[in-house]
Amino acid sequence: MWAASGSHSPTDVGEYTMGPHCSRVSSKPNRSDTGIANLWSFGSYRIISRWRVEYVRIGFDECCSTQLIDGDGVFNVSGLDNFIKEVKLGECGLSYAVVSIMGPQSSGKSTLLNHLFGTNFREMDAFKGRSQTTKGIWLAKCADIEPCTLVMDLEGTDGRERGEDDTAFEKQSALFALAVSDIVLINMWCHDIGREQAANKPLLKTVFQVMMRLFSPRKTTMLFVIRDKTRTPLENLEPVLREDIQKIWDTVPKPQAHKETPLSEFFNVEVVALSSYEEKEEQFKEQVAALKQRFFHSIAPGGLAGDRRGVVPASGFSFSSQQIWKVIKENKDLDLPAHKVMVATVRCEEIANEKFFSFSGNEEWLELEEAVQSGTVSGFGNKLSLILDTCLSEYDVEATYFDEGVRSAKRKQLEEKLLQLVLPAFQSLLGHVRAGTLDHFKEAFDKALGSGEAFSVAARDCSQSYMALFDERCADAVIDRANWDTSKVRDKLRRDIDAHISSVRAAKLSELTTLYEEKLKEALSAPVEALLDGANSETWPAIRKLLKRETESAVSGLSDALSGFDMYEESKNKMLASLEVYARGVVEAKAKEEAGRVLMRMKERFTTMFSHDSDSMPRVWTGKEDIRGITKTARTSSLKLLSVMAVIRLDDDGADNIENTLSVALVDSASGAVKDRSLTTVDPLASSTWELEANKRNNNWLPPPWAIVALIVLGFNEFMTLLKNPLYLGVIFVGFLLVKALWVQLDISGEFRNGALPGLISLSAKFVPTVMNLIKKLAEEGQVPAANDPRRNPALASKSFHNGVNASSDMSSTGSSEVTENDHSISSKQD
């Protein structure tokens, strides 16, 4: 506080000193004495005369303040220049920040700034009543905060001193703060959140509108400070504030240059909450101390003002502030009527809320909403429109005398709220309509297909019919004033119908494909099997002819069936080609199946040809038959079957040499007709390399020399024992013959070709039957010694012949050995 000594007369000498808090004067010199007015906040001064002032600085604190703009809107140019010099702002360059605070009168703005930044702004004395404390705009430098931070304390809004219509200065000062400051604190009571006037919404709306036209975006941070926070969590309060600010921004008329500019281009929005200063002082101070930390290095990246733009150098701050205030003062858009608009806003909003709650409890609407949850409602749009029209008409009657602009805006808001309320019921109704239409379409589509109608025709007619039905039902449910878009639901229905059609199409095509595949399998399997069973030179031409005929028939039938599906030619050809491939696969599978039984078939054919004559009559053996010729004929017939089964000949590549090759390999080489093998045609199925290697391995039975020496040395005693007892030699010789017979009968060397374990398993299974067979043959030889004449026994002749052939042939193919053994067994059966 200022203390006066001496007379207060202008002509007398008086001394005014600043109090300990460096506060503003409560009784300052006359405003007309500009010299005194410009120096009264910087220390103590002595009044020499009315026109002469001597400035003396005593006890000057780091924190100092000055009135930047007085209550009449006069910019204190000299005071700002002196202030800049005292705080040495010009030396800061771009390393400084400007913070301002705005909010309702007597909301504790100055108190908050003094605690937050250590300033000396004058605070309201609660014991003297609530009145205007700050007038105009005051500027101070924060203490103990880096970088240099300037704070502006704005005159409170909505004060009784200025009256209800004098709001121009409020808007001017708010716009000035937003244009100059990097951070703007918006002080508001917690219980004012959601209100219109108390939350400064009209003020912000006007400021936003003018700011976009007058200034370029500089990314100001708006920090909402919620005072006297209640039990409501900040997480619930913050979204309301952000939503209100966004709505204000969205509804503000914007110039062409900023039609699509988002709020984030101009402002960053932050929200904090503080406890009551009077009731919870300690908690309030702790929260303020925590908030203060956010202002340290506020212009650094990530700080409160880290992304600001268009910063004016500190040396030009005074000139820039003057020009901004000049532009704001000359702008007439801020001189808007306040009282009438405020009253209309409050009252129209009250009426709108009353009508909204009245509509929410309307019995007709509640019955309609309940009915929609369970199914479709006929005439939904007309019924709901009548209820809405009644509600809006009642609003119009009660709000008819208020400001037209406000009345219309609130009516539009009421209409939007009502439509948002009934929108879920409308969406539920659309869902029922879509589901019902889809079910009826499925029934009609299945019925049309069942009646034999072409698939593409049935799909097109049914889909068009039921899409039209859906449009009719939507028109019955839509409210004209709502202008709701039903295209998404319609598109979903369209997709569901198309998906069902595609599903049915796939099922039908699969059925058709399966049907014709079954027909092909039935038409090809048995005939192909029969043709392969009677294998001859005409077998594969007949099979090819059969395959071509049945494939063409099936492809033609499937093509006719697919004509009703309105398919692309490429897809159709692909399906027909797949059917042709399937038909060929059936024949190939049957041929491979029969080829797996070729040995059995060859045995049957050899038996049939050997035991039946040319008239298919059982052959009577008289002893005069040409056994060699019959055997050769039967073997040739079996080889004919083998040649047919050896290769699949679905592609007509002309004659092949398979039969001749098999005949040379298996018949001519075994017949003994050509004794000199060097003069015969080279066997294409033989391999000299592996044959020689096999002979070498079969003949190389001698042990290595060292083993022979070891046997002689170690077996000398045994050898002498055998010489002394010749009977042992006879026993050993008989044993050798038995072992040799078993070796030949069991084919031990052949069994061990595929490995030791498979050879042992095979020998263990064949050993006992082979021994029994040898004993049986020895017994038969002993009982019938005279039965060895081949002329008297054709079977023995055949057996002798085959044994001779088997002994004399040098065939490299295992197939020839099998045929020889089969001949032997067949001859034995005939006997």
Short mmCIF file of C-alpha atoms in Angstrom, two decimals, residues 540-714:
data_model
loop_
_atom_site.label_atom_id
_atom_site.label_comp_id
_atom_site.label_asym_id
_atom_site.label_seq_id
_atom_site.Cartn_x
_atom_site.Cartn_y
_atom_site.Cartn_z
CA TRP A 540 -7.08 -98.34 -76.13
CA PRO A 541 -8.75 -97.07 -79.36
CA ALA A 542 -12.05 -98.34 -77.94
CA ILE A 543 -11.34 -96.68 -74.60
CA ARG A 544 -10.49 -93.40 -76.31
CA LYS A 545 -13.67 -93.56 -78.34
CA LEU A 546 -15.73 -94.33 -75.24
CA LEU A 547 -14.06 -91.47 -73.30
CA LYS A 548 -14.68 -88.99 -76.10
CA ARG A 549 -18.34 -89.96 -76.49
CA GLU A 550 -19.21 -89.89 -72.79
CA THR A 551 -17.20 -86.71 -72.14
CA GLU A 552 -18.91 -84.83 -74.97
CA SER A 553 -22.30 -85.99 -73.71
CA ALA A 554 -21.58 -84.87 -70.13
CA VAL A 555 -20.03 -81.55 -71.21
CA SER A 556 -23.02 -80.82 -73.42
CA GLY A 557 -25.45 -81.57 -70.60
CA LEU A 558 -23.52 -79.45 -68.10
CA SER A 559 -23.24 -76.59 -70.59
CA ASP A 560 -27.00 -76.57 -71.07
CA ALA A 561 -27.55 -76.62 -67.31
CA LEU A 562 -25.11 -73.72 -66.79
CA SER A 563 -26.86 -71.54 -69.33
CA GLY A 564 -29.45 -70.62 -66.70
CA PHE A 565 -26.83 -69.25 -64.32
CA ASP A 566 -25.79 -66.28 -66.47
CA MET A 567 -22.12 -67.04 -65.93
CA TYR A 568 -19.10 -65.46 -67.49
CA GLU A 569 -17.84 -67.42 -70.47
CA GLU A 570 -14.45 -67.83 -68.83
CA SER A 571 -15.92 -69.39 -65.66
CA LYS A 572 -18.18 -71.63 -67.70
CA ASN A 573 -15.31 -72.89 -69.86
CA LYS A 574 -13.26 -73.51 -66.74
CA MET A 575 -15.98 -75.73 -65.26
CA LEU A 576 -16.40 -77.66 -68.53
CA ALA A 577 -12.64 -78.14 -68.79
CA SER A 578 -12.60 -79.38 -65.20
CA LEU A 579 -15.26 -81.96 -66.11
CA GLU A 580 -13.17 -83.17 -69.05
CA VAL A 581 -10.16 -83.52 -66.77
CA TYR A 582 -12.31 -85.48 -64.33
CA ALA A 583 -13.44 -87.88 -67.06
CA ARG A 584 -9.86 -88.51 -68.11
CA GLY A 585 -8.94 -88.99 -64.45
CA VAL A 586 -11.64 -91.66 -64.07
CA VAL A 587 -10.18 -93.65 -66.97
CA GLU A 588 -6.63 -93.23 -65.70
CA ALA A 589 -7.61 -94.27 -62.18
CA LYS A 590 -9.39 -97.38 -63.50
CA ALA A 591 -6.39 -98.24 -65.70
CA LYS A 592 -4.02 -97.88 -62.73
CA GLU A 593 -6.34 -99.98 -60.60
CA GLU A 594 -6.38 -102.75 -63.20
CA ALA A 595 -2.62 -102.44 -63.68
CA GLY A 596 -2.20 -103.19 -59.99
CA ARG A 597 -3.85 -106.58 -60.62
CA VAL A 598 -1.96 -107.30 -63.84
CA LEU A 599 -0.06 -110.32 -62.45
CA MET A 600 -3.25 -111.95 -61.31
CA ARG A 601 -4.86 -111.19 -64.66
CA MET A 602 -1.84 -112.61 -66.52
CA LYS A 603 -1.96 -115.80 -64.47
CA GLU A 604 -5.66 -116.20 -65.19
CA ARG A 605 -5.15 -115.61 -68.90
CA PHE A 606 -2.16 -117.98 -69.06
CA THR A 607 -4.18 -120.66 -67.26
CA THR A 608 -7.12 -120.14 -69.53
CA MET A 609 -5.06 -120.27 -72.72
CA PHE A 610 -3.02 -123.25 -71.54
CA SER A 611 -5.95 -125.35 -70.32
CA HIS A 612 -8.49 -124.45 -73.08
CA ASP A 613 -8.34 -124.87 -76.81
CA SER A 614 -9.17 -122.33 -79.49
CA ASP A 615 -12.89 -123.06 -79.05
CA SER A 616 -12.61 -122.28 -75.36
CA MET A 617 -13.21 -125.94 -74.54
CA PRO A 618 -11.18 -127.66 -71.80
CA ARG A 619 -8.11 -129.19 -73.36
CA VAL A 620 -7.86 -133.03 -73.32
CA TRP A 621 -4.29 -134.15 -72.92
CA THR A 622 -3.48 -137.17 -75.15
CA GLY A 623 0.28 -136.88 -75.12
CA LYS A 624 0.45 -135.68 -78.71
CA GLU A 625 -0.03 -131.96 -77.93
CA ASP A 626 2.65 -129.44 -78.77
CA ILE A 627 3.39 -128.41 -75.23
CA ARG A 628 5.99 -125.87 -76.32
CA GLY A 629 3.62 -124.19 -78.79
CA ILE A 630 0.71 -124.10 -76.33
CA THR A 631 2.94 -122.61 -73.67
CA LYS A 632 4.28 -120.00 -76.06
CA THR A 633 0.76 -119.06 -77.17
CA ALA A 634 -0.43 -118.71 -73.58
CA ARG A 635 2.63 -116.68 -72.67
CA THR A 636 2.18 -114.41 -75.70
CA SER A 637 -1.45 -113.81 -74.74
CA SER A 638 -0.38 -112.92 -71.20
CA LEU A 639 2.24 -110.58 -72.59
CA LYS A 640 -0.47 -108.95 -74.74
CA LEU A 641 -2.36 -108.20 -71.55
CA LEU A 642 0.83 -106.85 -69.96
CA SER A 643 1.58 -104.64 -72.95
CA VAL A 644 -1.92 -103.16 -72.81
CA MET A 645 -1.61 -102.45 -69.08
CA ALA A 646 1.95 -101.14 -69.24
CA VAL A 647 1.14 -97.64 -70.57
CA ILE A 648 -1.97 -95.42 -70.54
CA ARG A 649 -2.67 -94.49 -74.16
CA LEU A 650 -5.40 -91.84 -73.94
CA ASP A 651 -3.46 -89.67 -76.37
CA ASP A 652 -3.41 -91.25 -79.84
CA ASP A 653 0.30 -91.08 -80.59
CA GLY A 654 0.27 -93.87 -83.19
CA ALA A 655 1.74 -97.35 -82.86
CA ASP A 656 4.08 -98.22 -80.03
CA ASN A 657 6.71 -100.92 -79.61
CA ILE A 658 5.80 -101.97 -76.10
CA GLU A 659 4.47 -105.41 -77.11
CA ASN A 660 7.46 -106.16 -79.31
CA THR A 661 9.85 -105.03 -76.62
CA LEU A 662 8.20 -107.26 -74.01
CA SER A 663 8.14 -110.15 -76.44
CA VAL A 664 11.86 -109.84 -77.20
CA ALA A 665 12.69 -109.48 -73.52
CA LEU A 666 10.46 -112.14 -72.03
CA VAL A 667 9.58 -114.63 -74.76
CA ASP A 668 12.29 -114.76 -77.39
CA SER A 669 15.11 -114.63 -74.87
CA ALA A 670 13.55 -117.53 -72.91
CA SER A 671 12.59 -119.73 -75.85
CA GLY A 672 16.11 -120.96 -76.52
CA ALA A 673 15.61 -120.47 -80.25
CA VAL A 674 18.66 -118.31 -80.50
CA LYS A 675 21.55 -120.03 -78.85
CA ASP A 676 24.17 -117.50 -79.64
CA ARG A 677 23.14 -114.47 -77.52
CA SER A 678 25.81 -112.36 -79.14
CA LEU A 679 23.93 -112.56 -82.45
CA THR A 680 20.53 -111.60 -81.08
CA THR A 681 19.01 -108.16 -80.73
CA VAL A 682 20.15 -106.35 -77.66
CA ASP A 683 17.59 -106.73 -74.86
CA PRO A 684 16.32 -103.19 -74.14
CA LEU A 685 15.22 -104.22 -70.67
CA ALA A 686 18.60 -105.63 -69.74
CA SER A 687 21.55 -103.73 -68.41
CA SER A 688 24.98 -105.22 -69.01
CA THR A 689 26.51 -103.21 -66.23
CA TRP A 690 24.27 -104.34 -63.43
CA GLU A 691 24.00 -107.88 -64.86
CA LEU A 692 27.77 -108.29 -64.86
CA GLU A 693 27.93 -106.83 -61.40
CA ALA A 694 25.25 -109.27 -60.24
CA ASN A 695 27.08 -112.26 -61.75
CA LYS A 696 30.30 -111.06 -60.21
CA ARG A 697 28.70 -110.82 -56.81
CA ASN A 698 26.95 -114.22 -57.18
CA ASN A 699 30.19 -116.01 -58.26
CA ASN A 700 32.56 -114.39 -55.86
CA TRP A 701 32.06 -116.80 -52.96
CA LEU A 702 35.72 -117.40 -52.09
CA PRO A 703 36.93 -115.80 -48.85
CA PRO A 704 40.01 -113.61 -48.88
CA PRO A 705 43.45 -115.33 -48.89
CA TRP A 706 44.18 -114.66 -45.24
CA ALA A 707 40.93 -116.37 -44.32
CA ILE A 708 41.86 -119.45 -46.38
CA VAL A 709 45.23 -119.69 -44.59
CA ALA A 710 43.50 -119.30 -41.23
CA LEU A 711 41.05 -122.10 -42.10
CA ILE A 712 43.90 -124.45 -43.09
CA VAL A 713 45.91 -123.79 -39.92
CA LEU A 714 43.01 -123.82 -37.49
#
